[in-house]
XYZ file of C-alpha atoms in Angstrom:
703
model
C 101.012 120.809 149.857
C 103.004 123.140 147.585
C 105.733 125.049 149.385
C 105.953 128.790 148.516
C 109.077 129.295 146.471
C 108.960 132.857 145.185
C 106.379 135.406 146.362
C 106.697 137.528 143.303
C 106.460 141.291 143.330
C 106.910 143.402 140.287
C 108.512 146.434 141.919
C 111.491 147.881 140.061
C 114.656 145.908 140.804
C 114.819 143.004 143.237
C 113.276 144.765 146.222
C 109.864 143.390 147.292
C 108.817 146.804 148.644
C 105.552 148.177 147.208
C 105.836 151.870 146.390
C 103.316 154.523 147.479
C 103.215 157.499 145.103
C 102.452 161.197 145.507
C 99.342 162.416 143.673
C 99.266 165.479 141.416
C 95.914 167.019 140.574
C 95.312 168.593 137.184
C 96.553 167.966 133.659
C 98.997 170.911 133.407
C 102.783 170.519 133.428
C 104.591 172.710 135.981
C 108.092 173.546 137.107
C 109.701 174.805 140.319
C 113.281 175.361 141.422
C 115.555 175.663 144.441
C 115.372 178.775 146.680
C 117.204 181.724 145.147
C 116.660 180.526 141.560
C 113.926 181.599 139.213
C 112.565 179.291 136.502
C 109.946 179.324 133.806
C 108.427 176.560 131.610
C 107.717 177.325 127.973
C 104.068 176.910 127.084
C 104.551 174.254 124.392
C 106.961 171.451 123.535
C 109.957 172.148 121.293
C 111.785 170.147 118.621
C 114.380 167.715 120.007
C 117.475 169.083 118.230
C 120.550 169.078 120.529
C 122.878 170.646 117.956
C 126.679 170.671 118.086
C 128.787 171.582 121.114
C 130.014 175.208 120.973
C 132.654 176.943 123.140
C 131.297 178.663 126.256
C 131.701 182.491 126.136
C 132.339 182.559 129.877
C 130.675 181.087 132.975
C 127.559 179.097 132.004
C 124.970 176.965 133.755
C 125.299 173.265 132.917
C 123.264 170.183 133.995
C 125.341 167.922 136.246
C 122.928 165.265 137.479
C 119.452 163.877 136.672
C 117.097 162.520 139.319
C 113.654 160.978 138.791
C 110.646 160.268 140.986
C 107.399 158.483 140.154
C 104.139 160.315 140.859
C 100.485 159.951 139.909
C 98.696 162.555 137.803
C 95.014 162.231 138.669
C 92.020 163.659 136.900
C 89.714 161.889 139.391
C 90.322 160.021 142.610
C 90.337 156.656 140.826
C 91.465 157.799 137.385
C 95.231 158.416 137.358
C 98.243 157.951 135.106
C 101.822 157.144 136.022
C 104.077 160.189 135.642
C 107.860 160.726 135.853
C 109.066 163.812 137.775
C 112.541 164.954 136.673
C 114.954 167.081 138.738
C 117.932 168.661 136.928
C 120.844 169.699 139.155
C 122.829 172.688 137.823
C 126.334 174.036 138.400
C 128.458 176.948 137.110
C 131.077 175.811 134.599
C 133.681 177.809 132.667
C 135.477 181.083 133.552
C 135.822 184.658 132.334
C 138.315 185.393 129.564
C 141.088 187.774 130.623
C 140.980 191.043 128.592
C 143.786 191.494 126.085
C 144.812 194.919 127.592
C 145.202 193.318 131.034
C 147.356 190.507 129.626
C 149.482 192.910 127.613
C 150.031 195.779 130.057
C 149.375 194.001 133.377
C 146.754 196.567 134.295
C 143.168 196.145 135.409
C 140.336 196.015 132.902
C 138.094 199.022 132.602
C 134.893 199.281 134.554
C 132.851 198.238 131.489
C 134.271 194.721 131.764
C 133.648 194.345 135.497
C 129.901 194.643 135.175
C 129.252 191.236 133.453
C 131.199 189.467 136.196
C 128.686 190.657 138.740
C 125.644 189.901 136.603
C 123.258 186.952 137.016
C 123.462 183.846 134.780
C 120.647 182.621 132.559
C 120.263 179.269 130.797
C 117.752 177.447 128.642
C 117.674 173.816 129.830
C 116.126 171.174 127.551
C 114.593 167.950 128.885
C 114.137 165.212 126.273
C 111.909 162.257 127.190
C 111.393 159.019 125.250
C 109.109 156.136 126.235
C 107.689 154.116 123.362
C 105.629 155.348 121.579
C 106.015 158.860 123.093
C 108.831 161.379 122.537
C 108.748 164.916 124.024
C 111.128 167.849 124.565
C 110.391 170.751 126.965
C 112.340 173.956 127.570
C 113.021 175.369 131.059
C 114.399 178.892 131.488
C 116.537 179.245 134.618
C 118.131 182.380 136.115
C 120.772 182.390 138.882
C 121.469 185.635 140.808
C 125.015 186.955 140.873
C 125.382 186.138 144.567
C 125.158 182.384 143.793
C 127.530 182.407 140.830
C 130.650 180.593 142.022
C 132.770 178.764 139.471
C 132.537 174.957 139.745
C 129.867 175.092 142.462
C 126.325 173.684 142.416
C 123.626 176.359 142.396
C 120.574 174.129 143.001
C 118.062 172.298 140.857
C 114.985 172.796 138.706
C 112.120 170.263 138.878
C 109.716 169.431 136.052
C 106.255 167.860 136.672
C 105.906 165.638 134.717
C 106.231 163.152 131.806
C 103.418 160.619 131.523
C 104.588 157.040 130.814
C 103.111 153.562 130.530
C 103.445 151.066 133.351
C 106.324 148.646 132.872
C 107.894 150.681 130.059
C 111.519 151.729 129.650
C 112.079 155.506 129.665
C 115.108 157.474 128.495
C 115.773 161.045 129.542
C 118.368 163.493 128.215
C 119.219 167.002 129.442
C 121.355 169.707 127.818
C 121.462 173.470 127.408
C 120.545 175.479 124.374
C 123.050 176.283 122.916
C 124.904 173.152 123.987
C 128.215 173.744 125.745
C 128.800 170.218 127.060
C 127.841 166.603 126.364
C 124.226 165.915 127.301
C 123.285 163.985 130.434
C 121.245 160.813 129.955
C 119.329 158.409 132.175
C 117.549 155.113 131.393
C 114.990 153.680 133.816
C 112.713 150.628 133.785
C 109.372 151.609 135.301
C 107.522 149.190 137.580
C 104.105 147.896 136.662
C 100.859 147.435 138.576
C 102.015 144.973 141.223
C 105.014 147.077 142.236
C 102.908 150.112 143.144
C 99.941 151.005 145.335
C 97.952 151.916 142.267
C 95.608 148.992 141.758
C 92.554 151.112 142.593
C 93.846 154.284 140.924
C 94.946 153.274 137.412
C 92.162 151.709 135.320
C 94.479 149.392 133.384
C 95.489 147.729 136.677
C 91.987 146.944 137.926
C 91.799 143.485 136.325
C 95.461 142.457 136.627
C 95.816 138.733 137.536
C 97.799 137.909 140.639
C 100.607 135.411 140.074
C 102.963 133.482 142.323
C 105.334 130.585 141.798
C 105.649 127.538 144.058
C 107.576 124.274 143.948
C 106.291 120.757 144.615
C 109.113 118.212 144.360
C 110.554 118.329 140.853
C 107.617 120.325 139.491
C 107.086 124.088 139.474
C 103.571 125.551 139.699
C 102.455 128.896 138.286
C 99.430 129.825 140.412
C 97.101 132.551 139.080
C 94.500 133.743 141.580
C 91.800 135.462 139.521
C 88.035 135.353 139.455
C 86.223 132.667 137.489
C 84.961 135.230 134.979
C 88.380 136.784 134.317
C 89.910 136.099 130.873
C 93.661 136.563 130.524
C 96.621 135.574 128.373
C 99.699 133.715 129.619
C 102.939 133.419 127.671
C 106.301 131.790 128.453
C 109.351 133.041 126.570
C 113.144 133.136 126.657
C 114.275 136.703 127.269
C 117.283 137.551 125.095
C 119.894 140.196 125.867
C 120.376 140.709 122.137
C 117.512 140.257 119.737
C 113.774 139.684 120.290
C 112.425 137.236 122.905
C 111.995 133.611 121.826
C 108.390 132.485 122.491
C 108.010 129.034 124.048
C 104.321 128.698 124.988
C 101.124 130.778 124.856
C 97.504 130.242 125.922
C 94.386 132.284 126.596
C 92.871 131.140 129.899
C 89.850 131.772 132.115
C 89.498 131.790 135.892
C 91.959 130.453 138.477
C 94.718 128.349 136.940
C 97.676 126.255 138.052
C 100.248 125.697 135.284
C 102.809 122.921 135.970
C 106.359 123.079 134.596
C 108.983 120.352 134.804
C 112.136 121.481 136.593
C 114.186 120.478 133.525
C 112.416 123.231 131.540
C 113.714 125.982 133.832
C 116.486 128.248 132.567
C 117.513 131.667 133.947
C 116.000 133.598 131.034
C 112.601 131.843 131.177
C 110.094 134.652 131.745
C 106.344 134.845 132.212
C 104.055 137.424 130.637
C 100.461 137.760 131.856
C 97.761 140.242 130.891
C 93.951 140.586 131.049
C 92.221 140.082 127.704
C 90.896 143.622 127.596
C 91.644 146.582 125.317
C 94.855 148.493 126.172
C 95.630 146.187 129.085
C 99.010 146.204 130.813
C 101.276 143.233 130.108
C 103.182 142.149 133.186
C 106.566 140.458 132.705
C 108.456 138.546 135.379
C 111.592 136.412 135.193
C 111.587 134.453 138.484
C 114.342 131.929 137.706
C 117.321 134.244 137.197
C 118.987 133.213 140.468
C 117.721 129.629 140.652
C 120.685 127.161 140.818
C 118.682 124.442 139.047
C 117.938 126.801 136.156
C 121.648 127.566 135.746
C 122.467 123.852 135.777
C 119.820 123.224 133.100
C 121.260 126.054 131.015
C 124.705 124.445 130.885
C 123.183 121.015 130.218
C 121.416 122.489 127.188
C 124.482 124.429 125.965
C 126.282 122.909 122.981
C 129.353 123.756 120.928
C 128.612 123.645 117.210
C 131.287 123.486 114.504
C 130.391 125.605 111.468
C 133.541 125.352 109.349
C 136.954 123.851 110.057
C 137.946 126.991 111.974
C 134.676 128.638 113.048
C 132.250 127.547 115.750
C 129.635 128.941 118.126
C 128.099 128.315 121.536
C 124.424 127.384 121.265
C 122.366 127.956 124.457
C 118.840 129.148 125.360
C 120.099 132.181 127.351
C 123.051 134.503 127.322
C 125.712 133.534 129.844
C 129.116 134.803 130.973
C 131.726 132.498 129.481
C 135.196 132.373 128.022
C 136.774 129.706 125.821
C 140.249 128.413 125.074
C 141.833 125.542 123.186
C 143.256 122.513 124.961
C 145.220 119.441 123.840
C 143.589 116.073 124.528
C 146.041 113.171 124.394
C 144.742 109.585 124.085
C 144.543 107.597 127.286
C 142.074 109.581 129.370
C 144.406 112.219 130.791
C 142.842 115.664 131.390
C 142.792 118.040 128.447
C 145.703 120.472 128.851
C 144.800 124.165 128.239
C 146.970 125.948 125.685
C 146.970 129.166 127.739
C 149.582 130.500 127.240
C 150.607 130.832 124.438
C 146.970 131.207 123.354
C 144.557 133.300 125.415
C 141.029 132.976 126.758
C 138.400 134.448 124.444
C 135.083 135.910 125.644
C 132.150 133.934 124.287
C 128.766 135.311 123.254
C 125.907 132.862 122.714
C 125.062 132.300 119.016
C 127.990 134.472 117.879
C 130.478 132.897 115.476
C 134.005 132.623 116.873
C 137.299 131.661 115.264
C 140.583 130.570 116.799
C 143.729 131.802 114.989
C 144.700 128.344 113.759
C 146.661 127.518 110.615
C 145.530 123.872 110.662
C 143.144 121.836 112.820
C 143.837 118.525 114.574
C 141.548 115.901 116.168
C 143.352 116.315 119.510
C 142.442 120.011 119.698
C 139.410 120.567 121.926
C 137.477 123.611 123.148
C 137.015 124.313 126.852
C 134.332 126.771 128.013
C 134.659 128.256 131.503
C 132.245 130.353 133.525
C 133.338 132.022 136.759
C 136.624 130.079 136.554
C 134.783 126.730 136.493
C 134.921 124.337 133.549
C 131.374 123.958 132.216
C 131.780 122.485 128.754
C 134.463 120.649 126.785
C 134.205 119.138 123.332
C 136.661 117.975 120.693
C 134.904 119.620 117.774
C 137.173 118.235 115.066
C 137.132 114.575 116.194
C 134.094 113.688 114.051
C 135.492 115.148 110.835
C 139.197 114.269 111.304
C 138.879 110.926 113.041
C 139.830 109.640 116.517
C 142.523 111.059 118.758
C 146.081 110.588 117.500
C 149.180 109.603 119.444
C 150.931 112.854 118.488
C 153.152 115.072 120.614
C 152.444 118.808 120.739
C 155.599 120.935 120.563
C 155.479 124.485 121.904
C 157.982 126.880 120.348
C 158.732 130.074 122.301
C 160.466 132.953 120.509
C 162.518 135.560 122.292
C 164.597 138.585 121.305
C 167.461 138.246 118.803
C 165.898 135.156 117.186
C 166.275 133.085 120.351
C 163.846 130.216 120.528
C 163.159 127.237 122.779
C 161.087 124.092 122.349
C 159.190 121.935 124.806
C 156.910 118.934 124.428
C 153.510 119.038 126.143
C 153.017 116.003 128.411
C 150.672 115.225 131.338
C 153.458 116.141 133.776
C 154.064 119.533 132.096
C 156.047 120.911 129.169
C 159.360 119.010 128.807
C 162.225 121.047 127.325
C 163.925 119.589 124.249
C 166.557 118.281 124.288
C 166.277 116.952 127.834
C 167.697 114.157 130.007
C 164.377 113.578 131.768
C 162.811 110.116 131.871
C 159.616 111.016 130.027
C 158.664 109.601 126.647
C 159.096 112.912 124.835
C 162.558 113.412 126.403
C 163.720 109.948 125.277
C 162.573 110.674 121.721
C 163.523 114.344 121.786
C 166.311 114.013 119.200
C 163.966 112.332 116.712
C 161.227 114.925 117.316
C 163.657 117.773 116.599
C 164.767 116.040 113.384
C 161.142 115.651 112.281
C 160.474 119.315 113.034
C 163.462 120.428 110.941
C 162.558 118.098 108.056
C 158.951 119.378 107.890
C 157.229 116.182 109.071
C 155.378 118.011 111.885
C 152.083 119.827 111.286
C 152.129 123.524 112.231
C 148.869 124.412 114.008
C 149.488 128.023 115.102
C 152.081 130.753 114.583
C 152.670 134.345 115.650
C 155.546 136.607 116.718
C 155.796 135.019 120.183
C 155.784 131.355 119.247
C 154.231 128.436 117.409
C 152.527 125.066 117.976
C 153.523 121.875 116.138
C 151.928 118.397 116.169
C 154.511 115.664 115.600
C 153.553 111.994 115.045
C 154.928 109.486 117.556
C 153.606 106.189 116.278
C 156.503 105.478 113.915
C 159.028 105.584 116.771
C 156.969 103.207 118.824
C 156.695 100.916 115.812
C 160.464 100.940 115.257
C 161.185 99.871 118.837
C 158.448 97.294 119.183
C 157.962 96.142 115.588
C 159.284 92.578 115.997
C 157.530 92.024 119.294
C 154.257 93.322 117.942
C 154.597 91.197 114.826
C 155.095 88.065 116.883
C 152.145 88.941 119.102
C 149.935 89.638 116.121
C 150.857 86.359 114.429
C 150.130 84.468 117.622
C 146.847 86.282 118.105
C 145.848 85.678 114.492
C 146.557 81.973 114.735
C 144.684 81.703 118.012
C 141.716 83.612 116.601
C 141.611 81.383 113.534
C 141.513 78.282 115.691
C 138.742 79.694 117.821
C 136.714 80.716 114.796
C 137.003 77.258 113.302
C 135.910 75.608 116.520
C 133.061 77.892 117.505
C 129.780 78.518 115.829
C 129.537 81.831 114.001
C 126.508 82.824 116.039
C 128.408 82.354 119.287
C 131.257 84.498 117.955
C 128.754 87.226 117.300
C 126.717 86.647 120.463
C 127.233 90.142 121.699
C 125.794 91.434 118.463
C 126.101 94.664 116.532
C 124.882 97.912 118.097
C 121.791 99.514 116.522
C 120.340 102.926 117.443
C 116.645 103.200 116.492
C 115.328 106.726 115.764
C 111.701 107.548 115.051
C 109.156 110.369 115.248
C 106.648 109.944 118.093
C 103.568 110.474 115.885
C 101.184 109.017 118.454
C 101.072 106.473 121.289
C 100.034 103.643 118.954
C 103.037 104.200 116.745
C 105.307 104.233 119.804
C 103.931 100.801 120.811
C 104.671 99.559 117.287
C 108.243 100.872 117.529
C 108.653 99.199 120.916
C 107.508 95.891 119.462
C 110.029 96.172 116.604
C 112.853 97.036 119.008
C 111.954 94.093 121.277
C 111.877 91.731 118.303
C 115.315 92.906 117.096
C 116.736 92.327 120.573
C 116.010 88.600 120.168
C 118.666 88.577 117.422
C 122.364 89.233 117.980
C 121.678 92.968 118.022
C 122.078 95.483 120.860
C 119.224 97.913 120.288
C 119.076 101.404 121.810
C 115.794 103.354 121.641
C 114.594 106.392 123.592
C 111.503 104.472 124.804
C 113.783 102.482 127.128
C 115.876 105.442 128.283
C 113.299 108.079 129.225
C 114.775 108.868 132.643
C 118.311 109.167 131.251
C 117.093 111.311 128.336
C 115.098 113.610 130.650
C 118.196 114.176 132.773
C 120.518 114.861 129.824
C 118.092 116.402 127.319
C 117.156 114.812 123.932
C 120.053 116.348 121.963
C 122.734 115.322 124.464
C 121.268 111.823 124.827
C 121.148 111.253 121.070
C 124.618 112.724 120.528
C 126.130 110.328 123.104
C 124.209 107.298 121.755
C 125.105 108.091 118.135
C 128.788 108.553 118.917
C 128.949 105.300 120.930
C 127.049 103.330 118.274
C 129.235 104.510 115.384
C 132.488 104.116 117.339
C 131.537 100.477 117.984
C 130.887 99.892 114.281
C 127.121 99.882 114.748
C 124.339 101.285 112.597
C 121.736 104.046 113.063
C 118.217 103.066 111.896
C 115.959 105.912 110.744
C 112.376 104.647 111.047
C 110.322 106.893 108.758
C 106.675 107.728 109.293
C 104.525 110.559 107.904
C 105.490 112.684 110.907
C 109.203 111.925 110.414
C 108.994 112.780 106.705
C 107.289 116.093 107.551
C 110.012 116.969 110.049
C 112.809 116.067 107.578
C 111.190 118.132 104.841
C 110.803 121.069 107.231
C 114.509 120.892 108.169
C 115.617 120.613 104.534
C 113.491 123.623 103.510
C 114.141 125.989 106.449
C 117.353 124.728 108.077
C 115.749 124.856 111.544
C 112.856 123.201 113.261
C 109.688 125.040 114.225
C 109.420 125.454 117.993
C 106.917 123.762 120.202
C 105.651 121.071 117.850
C 106.761 117.905 119.657
C 106.970 116.372 123.058
C 109.988 116.528 125.344
C 111.065 112.902 124.547
C 111.124 113.145 120.702
C 114.723 112.059 119.990
C 114.101 111.995 116.226
C 113.407 115.728 116.227
C 116.421 116.418 118.444
C 118.677 114.198 116.304
C 118.132 115.931 112.962
C 120.764 118.608 113.683
C 123.396 115.819 114.001
C 122.028 113.391 111.395
C 121.722 115.851 108.500
C 125.468 116.775 108.339
C 126.359 113.067 107.870
C 124.023 112.869 104.850
C 125.025 116.256 103.431
C 128.750 115.420 103.694
C 128.405 111.885 102.302
C 129.273 110.059 105.533
C 125.936 108.219 105.860
C 126.432 105.077 103.669
C 127.490 102.136 105.789
C 126.505 103.925 109.000
C 122.763 104.512 108.457
C 119.821 102.504 107.064
C 116.202 103.547 106.644
C 112.963 101.672 107.193
C 109.191 102.217 107.077
C 106.065 100.098 107.514
C 104.325 98.731 104.408
C 100.823 100.138 104.935
C 101.943 103.389 106.566
C 104.477 104.914 104.157
C 105.973 104.088 100.750
C 109.789 104.260 100.557
C 109.500 106.723 97.655
C 107.935 109.232 100.099
C 111.210 109.446 102.020
C 113.123 112.648 101.055
C 115.723 111.994 98.351
C 118.631 112.973 100.618
C 117.851 110.061 102.971
C 117.492 107.576 100.105
C 121.273 107.684 99.622
C 121.223 104.776 102.098
C 119.013 101.657 101.747
C 115.375 102.190 102.807
C 113.466 98.962 103.533
C 109.718 98.416 103.748
C 108.656 96.255 106.698
C 107.753 93.491 107.074
C 107.931 92.681 103.325
C 111.690 93.341 103.132
C 112.637 91.997 106.564
C 115.378 89.599 105.293
C 117.212 92.397 103.465
C 116.691 94.736 106.424
C 118.162 92.242 108.906
C 121.049 91.532 106.559
C 121.901 95.238 106.457
C 121.692 95.483 110.260
C 123.978 92.497 110.906
C 126.706 93.368 108.402
C 129.592 92.706 108.221
C 128.699 89.514 110.127
C 125.588 88.704 108.127
C 124.490 85.077 108.698
C 123.938 82.489 105.976
C 120.852 83.069 103.729
C 118.942 80.206 105.356
C 119.689 81.438 108.846
C 118.772 84.988 107.813
C 115.361 83.826 106.524
C 114.687 82.049 109.836
C 115.466 85.220 111.778
C 113.237 87.275 109.467
C 110.324 84.912 110.124
C 111.031 85.113 113.865
C 110.920 88.916 113.802
C 107.807 88.900 111.596
C 105.924 86.639 114.029
C 106.881 88.857 116.975
C 105.899 92.006 115.089
C 102.605 90.840 113.571
C 100.366 91.305 116.673
C 101.577 94.883 117.067
C 100.950 95.558 113.353
C 97.425 94.124 113.558
C 96.665 96.154 116.695
C 97.971 99.352 115.096
C 96.306 99.121 111.701
C 93.063 97.410 112.817
C 92.265 98.299 116.442
C 88.878 96.888 117.559
C 85.968 99.284 117.106
C 87.976 102.168 115.582
C 89.023 103.146 112.061
C 92.488 102.073 110.966
C 95.086 104.526 112.206
C 97.908 105.814 110.080
C 95.772 108.222 108.103
C 96.890 111.807 108.352
C 99.674 110.974 110.762
C 102.128 113.796 111.307
C 103.804 115.869 113.890
C 101.653 116.512 116.904
C 100.998 119.895 118.416
C 102.742 119.792 121.729
C 102.832 122.551 124.244
C 106.375 123.461 123.541
C 107.248 124.492 127.022
């Protein structure tokens, strides 16, 4: 049985209390004020023109605080509208100017000046109200008797009934005097909607509102809508964005009671639900129940990615906004932790999807980006490793500059920053003299510089080579001789028994095509090839997400000298063309396990930057797609038609250890025999037309 997880109420804020509202009868606006004050409401609205601030001629009444209360304005017992009552608290500000005669002669002012000090104060107070699509301004005249006029003291309040507003809307209220002597007061408030108020039987737009709650059952989350069988309503899932419009994820029009199931991996803090009855002028109810869910926050960081835009600019890509800060760190080879470069650099606040730049003069493969949230490391990536190559055995020198051109140098090591020169027993200390000579001769790469210091990357490999050159040479000669003997004695196939790594990417056009891909992958595994395909890693890919899974598989495959196989189908061609035309992929068109779709953001840069030859090959099936249909950008690498070009395809996969032509032909026939039943089943299933016609991207739910 599902366990209740959140019993959702839509009252304003996090409180589950349902509000009971006062009822006002009649359509007329009114005003009343504190005892001792007199007030009057102008008959009609005025223009909302605050004007400039002018000096006060003496004591004036000024608004000091705004207070709101929700009420119902009812024309009938069951026909009401939500209304905002506004109370403006007033105080006496300013003081009387001293007469010039009194300042000059030290005497008292004449009796004609005393009279205004004992007079009452009057003010025209403006209330400005905005709630899309309504904007109103009303004028309240307030008079305070002389007995209550005390400088700097509150004199009471004036209350206005009331501004009508829509349920669930955001209202903004300003108050100022006319003329304006001080900066206006302002207040923004998010109004509750039907389920946060005892108004279901009073406001017509709430009569048919569906009731919604969320429950959990194991790893699944259920959205339960308890409505009548005849009730028609719309349901939408979206990512609520702090900046910019919401990002829609899923939408359906439904009828009657419904239970919508979500996978827990789809939950993120900004995932919100909008529900409304399919009736004219109905109220749309929005709830975001996963804001405090720990699993949603974990999913958010799993989905977050650092994306390099140029050599010095990057951004954090994530579904929701999140509090984070980033800094550079230095990652030395060998598996030691990445050492933050703070100081001399500082932590920078990170905004999702906002381009950031570090003040670097040059970039280096050992420079990585760390992203922290609430002082916990959430994300780390060496953004420049792909473009600049693997980590280098360089030493990072930190130069610190002090007053009077004083400067000091230290070398960053796992144990800390070692001063140079130093008598310590660390590697950098032993080579400190040579590092300083390289720095002075300009052989070190300057990465950062400002008034307080600088960062330098100095190569270390040449010093290691000088010390161990003879020993390494002897070892290499011995190893080469031993390897040659082993190669002569062993069969070439046994030497390559482990096989080359191959990552197979495809578009999941339909279940039949997936079975065909599985058959091809199984057939290739019979050869000296280590094949990776998402069909065999569904659990791992669900835990990591398609993009993270592909990124890890691609990096491992290419680092091991393997090859990425792009298996083109009509659906894959459509997706590639869509990416090439628009630069992004349309949301919600594919299933959650479509690694081909997730991989395009990483595959395309390799083709655009000319890094694909030798690392990628393409393939398609003879009767499903012609190689000329593959977009031109992807034809910069060989594209083979299967099974007619199987020998050439296998030769490209097994390079640089391609077997002899006769052996290659035998393997091609072996793969063809293993693949033929799957091809026959796909193109000629019993009792149905041949598939493959009109194949393309499916229309998934997109949740």
